[in-house]
PDB file of C-alpha atoms in Angstrom:
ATOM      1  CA  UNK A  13      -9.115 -30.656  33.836  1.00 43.00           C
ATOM      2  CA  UNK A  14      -8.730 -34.038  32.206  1.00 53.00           C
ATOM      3  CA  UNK A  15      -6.854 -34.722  28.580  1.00 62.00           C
ATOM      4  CA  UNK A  16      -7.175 -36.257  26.457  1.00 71.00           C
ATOM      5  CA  UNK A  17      -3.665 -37.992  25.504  1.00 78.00           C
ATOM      6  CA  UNK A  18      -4.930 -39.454  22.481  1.00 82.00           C
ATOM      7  CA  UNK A  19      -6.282 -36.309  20.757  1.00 86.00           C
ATOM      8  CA  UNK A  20      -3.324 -34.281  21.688  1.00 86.00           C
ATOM      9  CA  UNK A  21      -0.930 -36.766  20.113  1.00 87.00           C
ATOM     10  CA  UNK A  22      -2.748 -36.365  16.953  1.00 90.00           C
ATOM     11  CA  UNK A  23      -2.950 -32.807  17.089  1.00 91.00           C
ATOM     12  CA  UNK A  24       0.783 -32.848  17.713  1.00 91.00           C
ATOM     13  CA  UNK A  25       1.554 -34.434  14.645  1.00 91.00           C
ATOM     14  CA  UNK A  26      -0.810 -33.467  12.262  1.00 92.00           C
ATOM     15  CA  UNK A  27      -0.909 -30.732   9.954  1.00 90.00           C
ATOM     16  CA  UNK A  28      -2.068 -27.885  12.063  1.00 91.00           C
ATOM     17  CA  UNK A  29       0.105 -24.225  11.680  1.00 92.00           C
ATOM     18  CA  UNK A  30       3.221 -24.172  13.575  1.00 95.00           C
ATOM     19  CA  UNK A  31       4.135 -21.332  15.662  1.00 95.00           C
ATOM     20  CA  UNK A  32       7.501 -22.586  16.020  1.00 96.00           C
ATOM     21  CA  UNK A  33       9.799 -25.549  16.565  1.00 97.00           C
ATOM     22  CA  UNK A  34      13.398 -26.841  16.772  1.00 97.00           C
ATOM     23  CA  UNK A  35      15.624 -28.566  19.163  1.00 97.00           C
ATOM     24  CA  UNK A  36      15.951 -26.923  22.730  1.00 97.00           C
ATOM     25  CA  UNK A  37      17.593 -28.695  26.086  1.00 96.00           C
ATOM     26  CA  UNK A  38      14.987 -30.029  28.625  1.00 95.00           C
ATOM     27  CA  UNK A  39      16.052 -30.895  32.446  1.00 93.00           C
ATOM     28  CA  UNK A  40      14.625 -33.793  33.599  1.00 88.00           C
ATOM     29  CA  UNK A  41      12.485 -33.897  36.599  1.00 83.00           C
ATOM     30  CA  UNK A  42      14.302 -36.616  38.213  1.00 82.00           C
ATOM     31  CA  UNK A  43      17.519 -36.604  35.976  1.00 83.00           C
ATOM     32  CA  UNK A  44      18.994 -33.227  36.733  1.00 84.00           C
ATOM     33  CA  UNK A  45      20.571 -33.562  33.124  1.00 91.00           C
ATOM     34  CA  UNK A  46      19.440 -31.717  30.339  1.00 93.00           C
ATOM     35  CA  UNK A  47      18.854 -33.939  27.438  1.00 94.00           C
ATOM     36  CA  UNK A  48      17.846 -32.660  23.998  1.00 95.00           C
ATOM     37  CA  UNK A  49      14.378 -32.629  22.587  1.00 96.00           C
ATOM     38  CA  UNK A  50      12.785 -31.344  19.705  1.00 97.00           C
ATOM     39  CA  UNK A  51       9.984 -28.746  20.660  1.00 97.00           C
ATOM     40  CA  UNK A  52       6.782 -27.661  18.592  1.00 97.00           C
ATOM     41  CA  UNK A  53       5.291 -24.850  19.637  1.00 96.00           C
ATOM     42  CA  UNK A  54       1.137 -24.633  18.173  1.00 95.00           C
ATOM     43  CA  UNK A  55      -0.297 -22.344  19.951  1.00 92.00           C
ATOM     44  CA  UNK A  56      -0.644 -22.643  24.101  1.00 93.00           C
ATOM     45  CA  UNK A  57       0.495 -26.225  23.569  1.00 94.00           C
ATOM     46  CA  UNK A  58       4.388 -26.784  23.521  1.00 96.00           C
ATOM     47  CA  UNK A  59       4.877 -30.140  22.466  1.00 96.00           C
ATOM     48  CA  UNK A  60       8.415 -32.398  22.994  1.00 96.00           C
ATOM     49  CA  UNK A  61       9.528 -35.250  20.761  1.00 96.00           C
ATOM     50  CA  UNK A  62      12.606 -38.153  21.823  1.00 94.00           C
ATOM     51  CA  UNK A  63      13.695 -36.683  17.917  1.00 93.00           C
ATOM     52  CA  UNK A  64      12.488 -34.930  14.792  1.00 94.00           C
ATOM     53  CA  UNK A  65       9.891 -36.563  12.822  1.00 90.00           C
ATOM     54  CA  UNK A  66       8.746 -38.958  15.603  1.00 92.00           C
ATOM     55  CA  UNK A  67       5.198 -39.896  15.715  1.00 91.00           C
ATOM     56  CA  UNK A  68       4.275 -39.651  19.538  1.00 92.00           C
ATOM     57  CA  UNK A  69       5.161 -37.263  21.628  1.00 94.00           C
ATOM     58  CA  UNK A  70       7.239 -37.862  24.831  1.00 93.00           C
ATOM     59  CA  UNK A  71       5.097 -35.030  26.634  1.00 93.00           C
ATOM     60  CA  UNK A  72       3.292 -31.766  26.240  1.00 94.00           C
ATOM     61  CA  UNK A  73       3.519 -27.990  28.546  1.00 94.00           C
ATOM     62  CA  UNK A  74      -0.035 -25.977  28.493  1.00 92.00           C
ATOM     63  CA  UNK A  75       1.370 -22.688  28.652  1.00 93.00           C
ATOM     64  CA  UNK A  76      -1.033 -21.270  30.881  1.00 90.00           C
ATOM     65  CA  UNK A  77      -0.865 -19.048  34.331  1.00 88.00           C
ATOM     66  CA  UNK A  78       2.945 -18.943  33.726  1.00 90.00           C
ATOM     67  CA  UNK A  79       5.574 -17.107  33.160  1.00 91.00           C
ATOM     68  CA  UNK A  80       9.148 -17.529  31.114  1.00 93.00           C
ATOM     69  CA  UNK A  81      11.911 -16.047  33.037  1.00 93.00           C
ATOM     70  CA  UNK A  82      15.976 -16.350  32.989  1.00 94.00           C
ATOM     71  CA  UNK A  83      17.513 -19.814  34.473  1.00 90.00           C
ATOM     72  CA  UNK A  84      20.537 -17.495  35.462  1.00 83.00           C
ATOM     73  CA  UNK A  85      21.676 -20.515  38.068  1.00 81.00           C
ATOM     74  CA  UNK A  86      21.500 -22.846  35.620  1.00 81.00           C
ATOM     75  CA  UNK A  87      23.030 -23.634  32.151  1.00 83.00           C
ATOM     76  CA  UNK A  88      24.223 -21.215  29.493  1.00 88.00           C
ATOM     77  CA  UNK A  89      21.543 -19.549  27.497  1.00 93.00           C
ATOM     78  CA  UNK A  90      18.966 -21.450  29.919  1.00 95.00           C
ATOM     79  CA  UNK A  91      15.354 -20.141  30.757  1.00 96.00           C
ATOM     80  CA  UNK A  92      12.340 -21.485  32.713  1.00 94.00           C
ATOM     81  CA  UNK A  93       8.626 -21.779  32.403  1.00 94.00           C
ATOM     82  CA  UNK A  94       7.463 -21.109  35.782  1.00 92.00           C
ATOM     83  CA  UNK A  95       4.249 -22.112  36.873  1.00 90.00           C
ATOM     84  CA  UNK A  96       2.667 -19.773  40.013  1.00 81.00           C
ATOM     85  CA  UNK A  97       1.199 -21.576  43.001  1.00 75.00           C
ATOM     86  CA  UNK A  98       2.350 -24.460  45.437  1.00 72.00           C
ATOM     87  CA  UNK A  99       2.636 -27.647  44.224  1.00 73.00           C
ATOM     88  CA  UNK A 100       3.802 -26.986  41.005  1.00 82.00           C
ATOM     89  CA  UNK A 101       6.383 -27.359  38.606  1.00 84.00           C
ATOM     90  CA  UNK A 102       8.814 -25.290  36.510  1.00 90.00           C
ATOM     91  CA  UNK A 103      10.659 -26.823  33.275  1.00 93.00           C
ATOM     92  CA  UNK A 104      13.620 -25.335  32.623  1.00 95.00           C
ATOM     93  CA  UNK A 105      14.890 -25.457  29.009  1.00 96.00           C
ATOM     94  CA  UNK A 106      18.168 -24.381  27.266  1.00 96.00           C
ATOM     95  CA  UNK A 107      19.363 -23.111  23.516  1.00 96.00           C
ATOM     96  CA  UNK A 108      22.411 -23.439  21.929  1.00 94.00           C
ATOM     97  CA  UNK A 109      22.707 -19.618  21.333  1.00 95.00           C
ATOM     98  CA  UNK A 110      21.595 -16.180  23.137  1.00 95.00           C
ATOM     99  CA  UNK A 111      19.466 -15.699  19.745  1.00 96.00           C
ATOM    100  CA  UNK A 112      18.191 -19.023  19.520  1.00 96.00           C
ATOM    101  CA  UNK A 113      16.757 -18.163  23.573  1.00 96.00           C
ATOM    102  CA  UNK A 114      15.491 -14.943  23.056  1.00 96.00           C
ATOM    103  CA  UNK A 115      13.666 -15.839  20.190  1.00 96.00           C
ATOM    104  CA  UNK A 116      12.034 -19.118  21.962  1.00 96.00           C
ATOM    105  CA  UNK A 117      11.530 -16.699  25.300  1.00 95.00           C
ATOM    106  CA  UNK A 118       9.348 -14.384  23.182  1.00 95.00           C
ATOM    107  CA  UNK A 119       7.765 -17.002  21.296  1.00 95.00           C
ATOM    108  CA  UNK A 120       6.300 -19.198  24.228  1.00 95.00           C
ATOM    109  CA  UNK A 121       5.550 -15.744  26.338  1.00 92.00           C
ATOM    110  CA  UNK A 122       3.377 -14.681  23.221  1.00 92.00           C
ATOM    111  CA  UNK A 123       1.309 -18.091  23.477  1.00 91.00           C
ATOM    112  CA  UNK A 124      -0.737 -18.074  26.506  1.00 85.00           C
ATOM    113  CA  UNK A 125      -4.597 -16.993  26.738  1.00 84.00           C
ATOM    114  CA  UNK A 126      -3.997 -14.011  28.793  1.00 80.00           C
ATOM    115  CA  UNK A 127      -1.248 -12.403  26.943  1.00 81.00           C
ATOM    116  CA  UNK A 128      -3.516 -13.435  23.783  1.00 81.00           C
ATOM    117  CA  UNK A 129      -6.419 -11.152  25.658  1.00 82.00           C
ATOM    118  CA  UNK A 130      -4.236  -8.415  26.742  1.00 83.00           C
ATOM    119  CA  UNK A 131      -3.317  -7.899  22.767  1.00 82.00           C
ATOM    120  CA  UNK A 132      -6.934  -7.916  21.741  1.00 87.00           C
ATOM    121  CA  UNK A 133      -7.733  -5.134  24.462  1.00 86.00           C
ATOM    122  CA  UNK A 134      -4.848  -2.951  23.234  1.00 87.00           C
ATOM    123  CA  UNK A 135      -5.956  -3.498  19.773  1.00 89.00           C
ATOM    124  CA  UNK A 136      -9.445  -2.397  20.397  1.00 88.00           C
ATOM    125  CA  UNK A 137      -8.511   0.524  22.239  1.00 88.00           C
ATOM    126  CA  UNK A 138      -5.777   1.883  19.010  1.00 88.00           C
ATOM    127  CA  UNK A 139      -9.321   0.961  16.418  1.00 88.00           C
ATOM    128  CA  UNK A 140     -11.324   2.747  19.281  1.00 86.00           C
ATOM    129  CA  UNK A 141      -8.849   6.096  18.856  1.00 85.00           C
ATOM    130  CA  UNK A 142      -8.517   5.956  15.503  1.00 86.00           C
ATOM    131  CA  UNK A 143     -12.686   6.139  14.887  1.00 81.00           C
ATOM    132  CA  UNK A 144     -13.207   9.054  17.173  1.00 79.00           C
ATOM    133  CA  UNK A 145      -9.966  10.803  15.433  1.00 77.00           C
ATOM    134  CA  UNK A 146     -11.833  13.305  12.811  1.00 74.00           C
ATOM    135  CA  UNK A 147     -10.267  12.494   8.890  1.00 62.00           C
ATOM    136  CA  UNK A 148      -8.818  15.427   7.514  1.00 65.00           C
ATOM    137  CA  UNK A 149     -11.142  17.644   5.068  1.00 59.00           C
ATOM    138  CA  UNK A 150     -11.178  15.990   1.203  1.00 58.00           C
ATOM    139  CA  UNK A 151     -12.085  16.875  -2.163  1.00 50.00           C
ATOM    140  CA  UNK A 152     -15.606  16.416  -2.648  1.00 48.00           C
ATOM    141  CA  UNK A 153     -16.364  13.180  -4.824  1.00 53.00           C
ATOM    142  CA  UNK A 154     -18.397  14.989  -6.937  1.00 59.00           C
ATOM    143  CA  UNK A 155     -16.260  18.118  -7.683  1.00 58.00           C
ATOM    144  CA  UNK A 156     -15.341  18.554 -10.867  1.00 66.00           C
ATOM    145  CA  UNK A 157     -11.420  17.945 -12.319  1.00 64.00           C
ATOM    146  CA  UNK A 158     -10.462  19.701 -15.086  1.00 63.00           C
ATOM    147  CA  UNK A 159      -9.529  17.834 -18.307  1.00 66.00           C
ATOM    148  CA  UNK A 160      -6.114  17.398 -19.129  1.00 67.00           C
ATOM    149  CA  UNK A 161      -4.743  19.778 -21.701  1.00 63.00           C
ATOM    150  CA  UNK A 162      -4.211  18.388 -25.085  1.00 59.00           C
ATOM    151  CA  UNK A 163      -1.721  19.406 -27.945  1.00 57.00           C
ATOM    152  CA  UNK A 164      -2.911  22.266 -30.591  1.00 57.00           C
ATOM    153  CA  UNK A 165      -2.105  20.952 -33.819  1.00 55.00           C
ATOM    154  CA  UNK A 166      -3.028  24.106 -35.776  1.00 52.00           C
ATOM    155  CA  UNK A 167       0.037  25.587 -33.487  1.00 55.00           C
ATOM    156  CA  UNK A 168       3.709  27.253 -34.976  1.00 53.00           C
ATOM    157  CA  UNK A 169       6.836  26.342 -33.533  1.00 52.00           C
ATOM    158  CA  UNK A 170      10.351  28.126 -34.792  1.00 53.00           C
ATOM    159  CA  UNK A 171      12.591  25.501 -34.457  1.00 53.00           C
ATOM    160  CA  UNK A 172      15.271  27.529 -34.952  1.00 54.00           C
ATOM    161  CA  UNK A 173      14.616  29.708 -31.568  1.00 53.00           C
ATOM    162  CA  UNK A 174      12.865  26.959 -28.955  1.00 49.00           C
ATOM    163  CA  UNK A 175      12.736  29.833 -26.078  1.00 49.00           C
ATOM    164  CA  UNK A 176       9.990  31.257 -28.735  1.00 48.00           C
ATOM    165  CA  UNK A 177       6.309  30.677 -27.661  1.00 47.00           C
ATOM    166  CA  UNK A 178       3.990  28.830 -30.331  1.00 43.00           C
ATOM    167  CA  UNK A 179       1.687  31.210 -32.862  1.00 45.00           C
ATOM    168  CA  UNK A 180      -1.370  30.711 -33.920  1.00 42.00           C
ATOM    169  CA  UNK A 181      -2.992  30.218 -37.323  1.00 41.00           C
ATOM    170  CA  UNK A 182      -5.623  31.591 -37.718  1.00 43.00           C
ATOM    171  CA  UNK A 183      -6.925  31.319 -41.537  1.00 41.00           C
ATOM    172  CA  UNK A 184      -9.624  33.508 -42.945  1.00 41.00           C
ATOM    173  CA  UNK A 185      -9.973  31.228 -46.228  1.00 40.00           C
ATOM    174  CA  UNK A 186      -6.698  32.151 -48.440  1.00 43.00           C
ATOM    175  CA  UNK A 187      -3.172  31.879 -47.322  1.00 38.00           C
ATOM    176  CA  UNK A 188      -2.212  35.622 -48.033  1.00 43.00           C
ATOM    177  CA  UNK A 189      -4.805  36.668 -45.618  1.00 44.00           C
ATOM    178  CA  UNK A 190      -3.397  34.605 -42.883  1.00 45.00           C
ATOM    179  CA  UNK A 191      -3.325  36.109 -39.478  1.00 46.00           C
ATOM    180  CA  UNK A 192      -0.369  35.535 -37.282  1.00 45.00           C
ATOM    181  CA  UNK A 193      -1.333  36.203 -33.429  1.00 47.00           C
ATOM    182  CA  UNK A 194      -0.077  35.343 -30.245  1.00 48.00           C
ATOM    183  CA  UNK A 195      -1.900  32.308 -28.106  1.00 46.00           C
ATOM    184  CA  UNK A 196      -2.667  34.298 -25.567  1.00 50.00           C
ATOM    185  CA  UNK A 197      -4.323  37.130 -27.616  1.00 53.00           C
ATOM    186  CA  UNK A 198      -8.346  37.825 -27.211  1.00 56.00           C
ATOM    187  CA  UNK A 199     -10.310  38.643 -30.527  1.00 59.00           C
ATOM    188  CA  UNK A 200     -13.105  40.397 -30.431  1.00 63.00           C
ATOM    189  CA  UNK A 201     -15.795  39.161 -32.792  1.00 61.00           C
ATOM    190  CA  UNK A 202     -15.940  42.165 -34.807  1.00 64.00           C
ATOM    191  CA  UNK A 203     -11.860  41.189 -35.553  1.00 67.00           C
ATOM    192  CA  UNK A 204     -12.885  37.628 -36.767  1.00 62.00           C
ATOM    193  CA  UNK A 205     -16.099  38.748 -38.606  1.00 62.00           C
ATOM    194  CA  UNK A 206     -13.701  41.229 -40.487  1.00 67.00           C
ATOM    195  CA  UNK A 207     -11.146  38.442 -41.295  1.00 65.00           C
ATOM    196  CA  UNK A 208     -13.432  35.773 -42.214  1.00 63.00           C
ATOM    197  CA  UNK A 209     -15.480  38.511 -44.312  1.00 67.00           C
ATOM    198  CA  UNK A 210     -13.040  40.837 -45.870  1.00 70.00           C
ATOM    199  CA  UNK A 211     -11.930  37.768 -48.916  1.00 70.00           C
ATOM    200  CA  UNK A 212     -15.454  36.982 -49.454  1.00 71.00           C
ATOM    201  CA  UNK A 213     -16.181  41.191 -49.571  1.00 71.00           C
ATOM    202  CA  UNK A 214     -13.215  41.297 -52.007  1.00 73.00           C
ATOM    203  CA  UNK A 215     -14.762  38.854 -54.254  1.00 72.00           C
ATOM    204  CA  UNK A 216     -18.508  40.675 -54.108  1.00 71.00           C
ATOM    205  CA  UNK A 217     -16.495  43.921 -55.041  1.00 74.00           C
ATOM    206  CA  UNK A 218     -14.798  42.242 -57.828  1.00 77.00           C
ATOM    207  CA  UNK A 219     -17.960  40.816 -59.114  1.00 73.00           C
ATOM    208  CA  UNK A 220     -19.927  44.509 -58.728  1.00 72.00           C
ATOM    209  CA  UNK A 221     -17.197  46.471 -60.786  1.00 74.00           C
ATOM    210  CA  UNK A 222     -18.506  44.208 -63.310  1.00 73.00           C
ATOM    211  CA  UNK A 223     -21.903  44.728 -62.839  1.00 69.00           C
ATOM    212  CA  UNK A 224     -21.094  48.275 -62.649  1.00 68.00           C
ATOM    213  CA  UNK A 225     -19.641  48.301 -65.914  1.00 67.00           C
ATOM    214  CA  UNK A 226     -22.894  47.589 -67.445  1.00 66.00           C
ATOM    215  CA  UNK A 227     -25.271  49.265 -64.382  1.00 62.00           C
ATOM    216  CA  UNK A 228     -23.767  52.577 -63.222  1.00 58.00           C
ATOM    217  CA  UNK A 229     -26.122  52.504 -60.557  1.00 56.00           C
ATOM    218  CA  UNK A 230     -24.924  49.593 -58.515  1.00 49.00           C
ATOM    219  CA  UNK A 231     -23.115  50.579 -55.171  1.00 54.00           C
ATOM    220  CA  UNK A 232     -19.511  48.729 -53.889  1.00 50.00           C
ATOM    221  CA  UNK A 233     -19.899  47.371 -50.258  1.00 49.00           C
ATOM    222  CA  UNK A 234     -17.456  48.081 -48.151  1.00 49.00           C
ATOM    223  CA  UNK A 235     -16.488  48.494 -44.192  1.00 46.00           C
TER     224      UNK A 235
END
């Protein structure tokens, strides 16, 4: 596969996400030193720089058909990308801490194409059990919900007991004839008719003594 050096060098450098970067110890391939370098991770491409900020790129790692493993033989907190087959090479690479390694191990062993592929199959299979899972039995959209219950103005309270339930008013036109029930009670419509009627009946009566007075014959109404 040929590369282009140009367009990777630009790509290195330009604005394009980060997966990660930092400084990390490389061991040369003919200097058996390791000599620091900082590394930028974007993607499957692991980029290495002479220093921070510099414009070119001393070299780049496709992270492909490898694997990162311990460099137990080597350095302290050292690890190697090992690339399967004859003929080629492994870089080995060091961090200045066990945290600083583990978290470049994971990062570069997340990058490749295959482990990329192996996530998207394990995602598909989890969305592939969740759609055959049934979803537990709902309300209906349409069903009805009850309004919420609002404050009876017309309602009693004795402050001086508050264990005492509220009373209802219920006025049949003057305040002597005033009936005091409880909230709960049922009234029949007879009940109401007689306590909406009996003040009105009272006046009629009134009013027929009068007429009576002058026409004997007139009769009182009454229940």
């Amino acid at each position: 596969m040929k590369i282009n050096e140009k367009n990777l060098s630009t790509f290195a450098v330009s604005a394009t996400p980060v997966d990660k970067e930092g400084y990390l110890y490389k061991k040369g391939e003919v200097n058996k030193n390791f000599v620091k370098r900082y590394f930028v991770l974007k993607g499957n491409l692991l980029f290495y720089f002479e220093k921070k900020g510099e414009k070119e790129p001393v070299g780049v790692i496709i992270l492909e058909g490898c694997t990162i493993e311990l460099a137990e033989d080597e350095e302290q907190f050292s690890f190697k990308v090992d690339f399967h087959g004859t003929n080629n090479r492994s870089y080995f690479l060091a961090a200045e801490s066990q945290e600083s390694m583990e978290q470049w191990m994971k990062a570069l062993a997340c990058a490749g194409y295959d482990y990329m592929k192996l996530m998207v199959s394990e995602l598909q299979r989890q969305l592939d059990d969740i759609e055959d899972t049934p979803l537990p039995v709902t309300q209906a959209a349409n069903s009805p919900v009850p309004p919420p219950r609002r404050h009876n103005p017309f309602n009693k309270v004795d402050n001086s007991n508050p264990h005492q339930r509220s009373q209802s008013v219920r006025s049949t036109g003057r305040i002597d004839d005033c009936k005091i029930v409880d909230s709960k009670t049922s009234i029949s419509f007879k009940e109401l008719h007689n306590w909406y009627g009996r003040p009105i009946l009272k006046d009629f009566n009134i009013w027929k003594h009068q007429q009576k007075d002058q026409n004997p014959e007139v009769n009182l109404i009454s229940f």
